[in-house]
PDB file of C-alpha atoms in Angstrom:
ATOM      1  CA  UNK A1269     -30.343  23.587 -58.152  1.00  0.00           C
ATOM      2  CA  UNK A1270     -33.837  23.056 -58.312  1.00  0.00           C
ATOM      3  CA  UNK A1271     -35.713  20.175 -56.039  1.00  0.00           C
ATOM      4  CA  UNK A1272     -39.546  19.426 -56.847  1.00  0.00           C
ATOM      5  CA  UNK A1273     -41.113  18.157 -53.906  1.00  0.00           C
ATOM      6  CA  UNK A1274     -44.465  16.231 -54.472  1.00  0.00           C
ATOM      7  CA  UNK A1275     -46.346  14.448 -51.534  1.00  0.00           C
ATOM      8  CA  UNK A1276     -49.834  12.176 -51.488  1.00  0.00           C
ATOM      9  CA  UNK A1277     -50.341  11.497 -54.209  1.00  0.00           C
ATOM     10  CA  UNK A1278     -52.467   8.392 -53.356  1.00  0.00           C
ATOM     11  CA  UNK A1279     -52.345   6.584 -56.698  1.00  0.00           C
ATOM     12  CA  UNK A1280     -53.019   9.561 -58.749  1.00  0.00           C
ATOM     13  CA  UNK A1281     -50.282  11.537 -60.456  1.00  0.00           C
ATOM     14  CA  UNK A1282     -51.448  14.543 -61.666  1.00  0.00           C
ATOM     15  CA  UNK A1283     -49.813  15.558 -65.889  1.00  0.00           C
ATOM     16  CA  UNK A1284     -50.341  19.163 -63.922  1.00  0.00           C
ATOM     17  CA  UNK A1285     -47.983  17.693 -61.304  1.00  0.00           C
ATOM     18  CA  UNK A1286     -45.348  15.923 -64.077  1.00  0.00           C
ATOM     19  CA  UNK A1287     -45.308  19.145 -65.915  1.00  0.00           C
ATOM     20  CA  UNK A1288     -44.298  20.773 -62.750  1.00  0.00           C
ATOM     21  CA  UNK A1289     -41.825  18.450 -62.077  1.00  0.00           C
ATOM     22  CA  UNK A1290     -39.738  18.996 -65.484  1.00  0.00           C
ATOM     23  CA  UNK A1291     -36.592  20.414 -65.138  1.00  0.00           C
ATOM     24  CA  UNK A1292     -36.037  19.234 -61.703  1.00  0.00           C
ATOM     25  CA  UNK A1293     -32.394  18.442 -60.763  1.00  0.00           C
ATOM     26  CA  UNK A1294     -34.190  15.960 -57.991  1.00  0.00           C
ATOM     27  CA  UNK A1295     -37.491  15.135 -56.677  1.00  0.00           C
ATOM     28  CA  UNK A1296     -38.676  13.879 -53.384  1.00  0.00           C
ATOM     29  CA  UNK A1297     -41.815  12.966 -52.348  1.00  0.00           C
ATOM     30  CA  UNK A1298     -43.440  12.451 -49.067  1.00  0.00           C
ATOM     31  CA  UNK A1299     -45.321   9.463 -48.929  1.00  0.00           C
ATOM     32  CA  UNK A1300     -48.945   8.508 -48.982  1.00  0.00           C
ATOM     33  CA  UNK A1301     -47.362   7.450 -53.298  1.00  0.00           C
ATOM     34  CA  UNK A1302     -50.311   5.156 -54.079  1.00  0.00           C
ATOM     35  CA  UNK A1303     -48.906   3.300 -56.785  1.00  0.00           C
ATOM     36  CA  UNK A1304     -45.410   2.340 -57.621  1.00  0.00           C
ATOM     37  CA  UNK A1305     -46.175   3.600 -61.194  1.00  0.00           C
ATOM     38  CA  UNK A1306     -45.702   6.770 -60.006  1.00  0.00           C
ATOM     39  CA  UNK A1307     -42.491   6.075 -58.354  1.00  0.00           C
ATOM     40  CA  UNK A1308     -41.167   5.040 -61.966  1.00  0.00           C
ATOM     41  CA  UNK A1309     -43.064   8.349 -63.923  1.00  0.00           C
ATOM     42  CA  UNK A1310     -41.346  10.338 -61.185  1.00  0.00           C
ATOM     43  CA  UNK A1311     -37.475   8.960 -61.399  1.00  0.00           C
ATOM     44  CA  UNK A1312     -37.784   9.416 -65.367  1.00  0.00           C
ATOM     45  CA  UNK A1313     -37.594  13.424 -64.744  1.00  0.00           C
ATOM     46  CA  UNK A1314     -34.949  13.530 -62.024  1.00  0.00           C
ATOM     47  CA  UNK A1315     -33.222  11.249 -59.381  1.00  0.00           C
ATOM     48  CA  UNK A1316     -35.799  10.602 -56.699  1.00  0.00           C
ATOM     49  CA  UNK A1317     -35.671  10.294 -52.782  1.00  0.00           C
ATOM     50  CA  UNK A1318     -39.204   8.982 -51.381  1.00  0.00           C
ATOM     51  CA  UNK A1319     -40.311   7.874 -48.192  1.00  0.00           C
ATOM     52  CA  UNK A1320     -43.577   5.287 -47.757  1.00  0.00           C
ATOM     53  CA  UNK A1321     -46.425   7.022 -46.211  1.00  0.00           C
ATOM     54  CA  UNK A1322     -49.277   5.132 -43.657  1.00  0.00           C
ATOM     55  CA  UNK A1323     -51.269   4.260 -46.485  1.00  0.00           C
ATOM     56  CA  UNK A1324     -48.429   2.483 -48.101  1.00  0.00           C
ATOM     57  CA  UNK A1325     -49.131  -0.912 -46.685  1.00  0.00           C
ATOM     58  CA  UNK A1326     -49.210  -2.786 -49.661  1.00  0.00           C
ATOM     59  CA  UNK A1327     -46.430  -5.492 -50.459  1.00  0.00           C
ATOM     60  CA  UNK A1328     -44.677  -2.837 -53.081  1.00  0.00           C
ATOM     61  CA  UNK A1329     -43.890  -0.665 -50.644  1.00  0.00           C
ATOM     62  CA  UNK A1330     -42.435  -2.675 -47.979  1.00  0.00           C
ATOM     63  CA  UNK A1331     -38.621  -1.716 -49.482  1.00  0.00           C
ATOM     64  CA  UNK A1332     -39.722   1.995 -49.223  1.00  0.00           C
ATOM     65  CA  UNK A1333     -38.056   3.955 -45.968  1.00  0.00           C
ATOM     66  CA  UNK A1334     -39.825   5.610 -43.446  1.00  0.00           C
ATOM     67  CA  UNK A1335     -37.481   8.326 -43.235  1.00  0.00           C
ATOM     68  CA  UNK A1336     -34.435   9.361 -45.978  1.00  0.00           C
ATOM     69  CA  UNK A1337     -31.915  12.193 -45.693  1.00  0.00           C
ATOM     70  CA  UNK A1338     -30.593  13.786 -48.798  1.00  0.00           C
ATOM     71  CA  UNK A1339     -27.370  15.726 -49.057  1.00  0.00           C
ATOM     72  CA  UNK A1340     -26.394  17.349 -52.199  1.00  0.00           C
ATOM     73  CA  UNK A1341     -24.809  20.565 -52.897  1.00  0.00           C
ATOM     74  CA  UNK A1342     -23.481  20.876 -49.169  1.00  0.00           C
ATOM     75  CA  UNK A1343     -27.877  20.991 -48.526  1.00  0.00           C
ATOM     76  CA  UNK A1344     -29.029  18.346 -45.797  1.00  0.00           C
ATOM     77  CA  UNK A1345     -32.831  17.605 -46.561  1.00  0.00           C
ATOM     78  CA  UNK A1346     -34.389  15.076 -44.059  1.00  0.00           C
ATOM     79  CA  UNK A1347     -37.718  13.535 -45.271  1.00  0.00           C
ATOM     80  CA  UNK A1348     -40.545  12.089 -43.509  1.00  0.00           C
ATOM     81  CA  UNK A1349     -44.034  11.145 -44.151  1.00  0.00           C
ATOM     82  CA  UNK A1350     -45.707  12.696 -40.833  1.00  0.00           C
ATOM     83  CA  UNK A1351     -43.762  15.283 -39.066  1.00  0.00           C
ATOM     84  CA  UNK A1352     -45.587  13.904 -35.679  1.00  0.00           C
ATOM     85  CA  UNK A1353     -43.045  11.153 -35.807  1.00  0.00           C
ATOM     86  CA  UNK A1354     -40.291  13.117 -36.010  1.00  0.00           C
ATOM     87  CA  UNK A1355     -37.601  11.485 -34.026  1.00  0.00           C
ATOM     88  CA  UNK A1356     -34.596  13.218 -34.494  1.00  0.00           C
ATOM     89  CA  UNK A1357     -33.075  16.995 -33.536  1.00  0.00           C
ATOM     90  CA  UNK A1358     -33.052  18.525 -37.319  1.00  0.00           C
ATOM     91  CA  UNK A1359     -30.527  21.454 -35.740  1.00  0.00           C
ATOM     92  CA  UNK A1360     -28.660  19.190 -33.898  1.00  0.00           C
ATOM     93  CA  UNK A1361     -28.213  16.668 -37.046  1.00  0.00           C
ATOM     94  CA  UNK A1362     -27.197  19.777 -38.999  1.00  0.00           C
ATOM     95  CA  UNK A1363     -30.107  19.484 -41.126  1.00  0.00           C
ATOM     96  CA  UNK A1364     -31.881  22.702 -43.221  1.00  0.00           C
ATOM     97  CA  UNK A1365     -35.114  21.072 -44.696  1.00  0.00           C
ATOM     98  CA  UNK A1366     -37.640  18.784 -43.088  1.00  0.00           C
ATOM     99  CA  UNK A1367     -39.831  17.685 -45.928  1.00  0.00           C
ATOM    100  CA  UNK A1368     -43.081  16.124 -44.822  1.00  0.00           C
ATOM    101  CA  UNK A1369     -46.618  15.083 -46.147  1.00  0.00           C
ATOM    102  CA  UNK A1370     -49.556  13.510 -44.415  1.00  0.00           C
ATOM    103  CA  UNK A1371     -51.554  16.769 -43.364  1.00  0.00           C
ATOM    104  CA  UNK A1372     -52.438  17.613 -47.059  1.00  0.00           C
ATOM    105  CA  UNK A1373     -51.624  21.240 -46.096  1.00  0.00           C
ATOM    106  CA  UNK A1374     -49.351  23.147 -47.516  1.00  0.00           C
ATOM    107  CA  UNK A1375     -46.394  24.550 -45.495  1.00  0.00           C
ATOM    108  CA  UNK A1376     -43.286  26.440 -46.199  1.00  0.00           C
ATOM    109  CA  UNK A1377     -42.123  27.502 -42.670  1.00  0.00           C
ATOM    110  CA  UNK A1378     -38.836  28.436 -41.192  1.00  0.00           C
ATOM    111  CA  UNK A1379     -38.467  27.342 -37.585  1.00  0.00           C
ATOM    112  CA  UNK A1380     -34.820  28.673 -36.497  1.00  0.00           C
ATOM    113  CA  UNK A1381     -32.162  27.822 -38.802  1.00  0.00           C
ATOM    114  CA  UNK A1382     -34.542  24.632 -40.269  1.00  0.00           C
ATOM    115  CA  UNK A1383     -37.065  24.895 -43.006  1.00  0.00           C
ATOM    116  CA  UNK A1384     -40.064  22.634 -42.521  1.00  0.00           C
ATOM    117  CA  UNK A1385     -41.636  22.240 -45.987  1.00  0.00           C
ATOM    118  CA  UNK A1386     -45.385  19.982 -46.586  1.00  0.00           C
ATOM    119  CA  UNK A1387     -45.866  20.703 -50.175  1.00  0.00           C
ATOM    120  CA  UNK A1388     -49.380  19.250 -49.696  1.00  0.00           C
ATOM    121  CA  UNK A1389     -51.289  16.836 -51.916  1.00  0.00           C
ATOM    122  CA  UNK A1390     -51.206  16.385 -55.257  1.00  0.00           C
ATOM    123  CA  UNK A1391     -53.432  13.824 -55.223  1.00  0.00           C
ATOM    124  CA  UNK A1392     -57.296  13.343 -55.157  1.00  0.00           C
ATOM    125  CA  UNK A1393     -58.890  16.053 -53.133  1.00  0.00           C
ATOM    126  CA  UNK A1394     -59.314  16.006 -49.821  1.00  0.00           C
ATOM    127  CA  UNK A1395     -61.594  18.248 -48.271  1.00  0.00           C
ATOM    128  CA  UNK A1396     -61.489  22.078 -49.586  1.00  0.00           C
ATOM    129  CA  UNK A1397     -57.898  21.584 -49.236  1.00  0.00           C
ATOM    130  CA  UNK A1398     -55.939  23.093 -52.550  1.00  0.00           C
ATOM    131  CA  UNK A1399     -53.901  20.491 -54.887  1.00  0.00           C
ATOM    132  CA  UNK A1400     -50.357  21.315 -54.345  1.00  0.00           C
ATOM    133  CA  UNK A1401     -46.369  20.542 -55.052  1.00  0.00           C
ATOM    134  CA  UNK A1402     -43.570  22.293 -54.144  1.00  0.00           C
ATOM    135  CA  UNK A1403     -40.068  23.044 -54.954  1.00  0.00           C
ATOM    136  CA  UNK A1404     -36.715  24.325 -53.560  1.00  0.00           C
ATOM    137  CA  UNK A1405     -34.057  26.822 -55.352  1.00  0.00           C
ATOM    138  CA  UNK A1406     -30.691  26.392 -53.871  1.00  0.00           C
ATOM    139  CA  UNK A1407     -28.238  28.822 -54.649  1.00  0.00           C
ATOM    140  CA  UNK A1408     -25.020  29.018 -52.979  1.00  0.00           C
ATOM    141  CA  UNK A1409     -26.583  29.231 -49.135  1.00  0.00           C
ATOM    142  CA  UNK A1410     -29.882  30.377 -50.169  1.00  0.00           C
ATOM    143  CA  UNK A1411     -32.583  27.832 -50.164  1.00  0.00           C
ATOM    144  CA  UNK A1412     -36.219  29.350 -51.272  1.00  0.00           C
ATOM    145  CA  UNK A1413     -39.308  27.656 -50.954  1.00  0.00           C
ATOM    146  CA  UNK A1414     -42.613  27.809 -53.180  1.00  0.00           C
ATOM    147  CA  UNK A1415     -45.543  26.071 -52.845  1.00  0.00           C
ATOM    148  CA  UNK A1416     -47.464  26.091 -56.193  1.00  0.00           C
ATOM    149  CA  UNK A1417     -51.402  25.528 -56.244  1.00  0.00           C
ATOM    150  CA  UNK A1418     -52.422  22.946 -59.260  1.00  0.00           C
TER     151      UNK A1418
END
C-alpha cells in the first residue's frame, strides 16, 4: 500500500505534486490546504484524509477536523496540523504514524515504536526551505518513509 502525504499547500497545488500523488492507494494532507479546489484535485487520485490547518479560517473549512486518525491495513496513522498541539499518547493509542505539517520542514523520524512524518510544503516557498511531499510503503509490518524534494 502506498500513502502520499502532502501538507501546506496554501492554495497552490503543485502538477509536480499531482504527478507525485498518482498511484496512491490514499492521500492525506496536513493542513495549511488553501483552497478547497485542492481538496477535490486531491480525492480524484485516491481516498483522502485531511485535517484544516491555522490558516484555514475561511468559511470552507469550518467542516474540516483538526485532528483525523486513519486505520487501514491493520496501520493506525493519526494526523494533525501542528505537532505542538499534540494531545494524545500516540504509543498509548496504539498508533504508528503521526503525520503533521505547519513547520514546512521536512521530517521522517522514528521516535520509539511511532513514526512522526512532516512531509513539508508543497506549496509557495517559504524561506530557503525545499518544496516537499511525502509518502508511506506499507508492507505487511513494514512501513517506510520518503520524503521527496519537488
Amino acid at each position: 500500500m502506498r500513502i502520499g502525504v502532502i501538507s501546506d499547500t496554501h492554495g497552490l497545488l503543485r502538477p509536480e505534486a499531482l504527478a507525485f500523488l498518482q498511484g496512491s492507494d490514499r492521500i492525506v494532507h496536513g493542513g495549511d490546504i488553501g483552497d478547497p479546489r485542492i481538496l477535490d484535485a486531491l480525492a480524484a487520485i485516491a481516498p483522502l484524509t485531511v485535517v484544516r490547518g491555522n490558516n484555514d479560517g475561511a468559511a470552507w473549512a469550518v467542516g474540516v477536523p483538526e485532528t483525523a486518525l486513519l486505520e487501514v491495513g491493520g496501520l493506525r496513522l493519526f494526523a494533525i496540523h501542528d505537532l505542538a498541539l499534540l494531545r494524545i499518547d500516540p504509543v498509548a493509542a496504539g498508533i504508528q504514524v503521526v503525520v503533521s505539517g505547519h513547520s514546512h520542514r521536512p521530517l521522517a523520524e522514528q521516535r520509539g515504536p511511532v513514526l512522526y512524518l512532516n512531509p513539508g510544503s508543497a506549496g509557495p516557498r517559504r524561506f530557503k526551505l525545499p518544496i516537499s511531499v511525502a509518502e508511506l510503503r506499507i508492507e505487511g509490518d513494514a512501513i517506510t518513509p520518503r520524503l521527496v524534494a519537488l
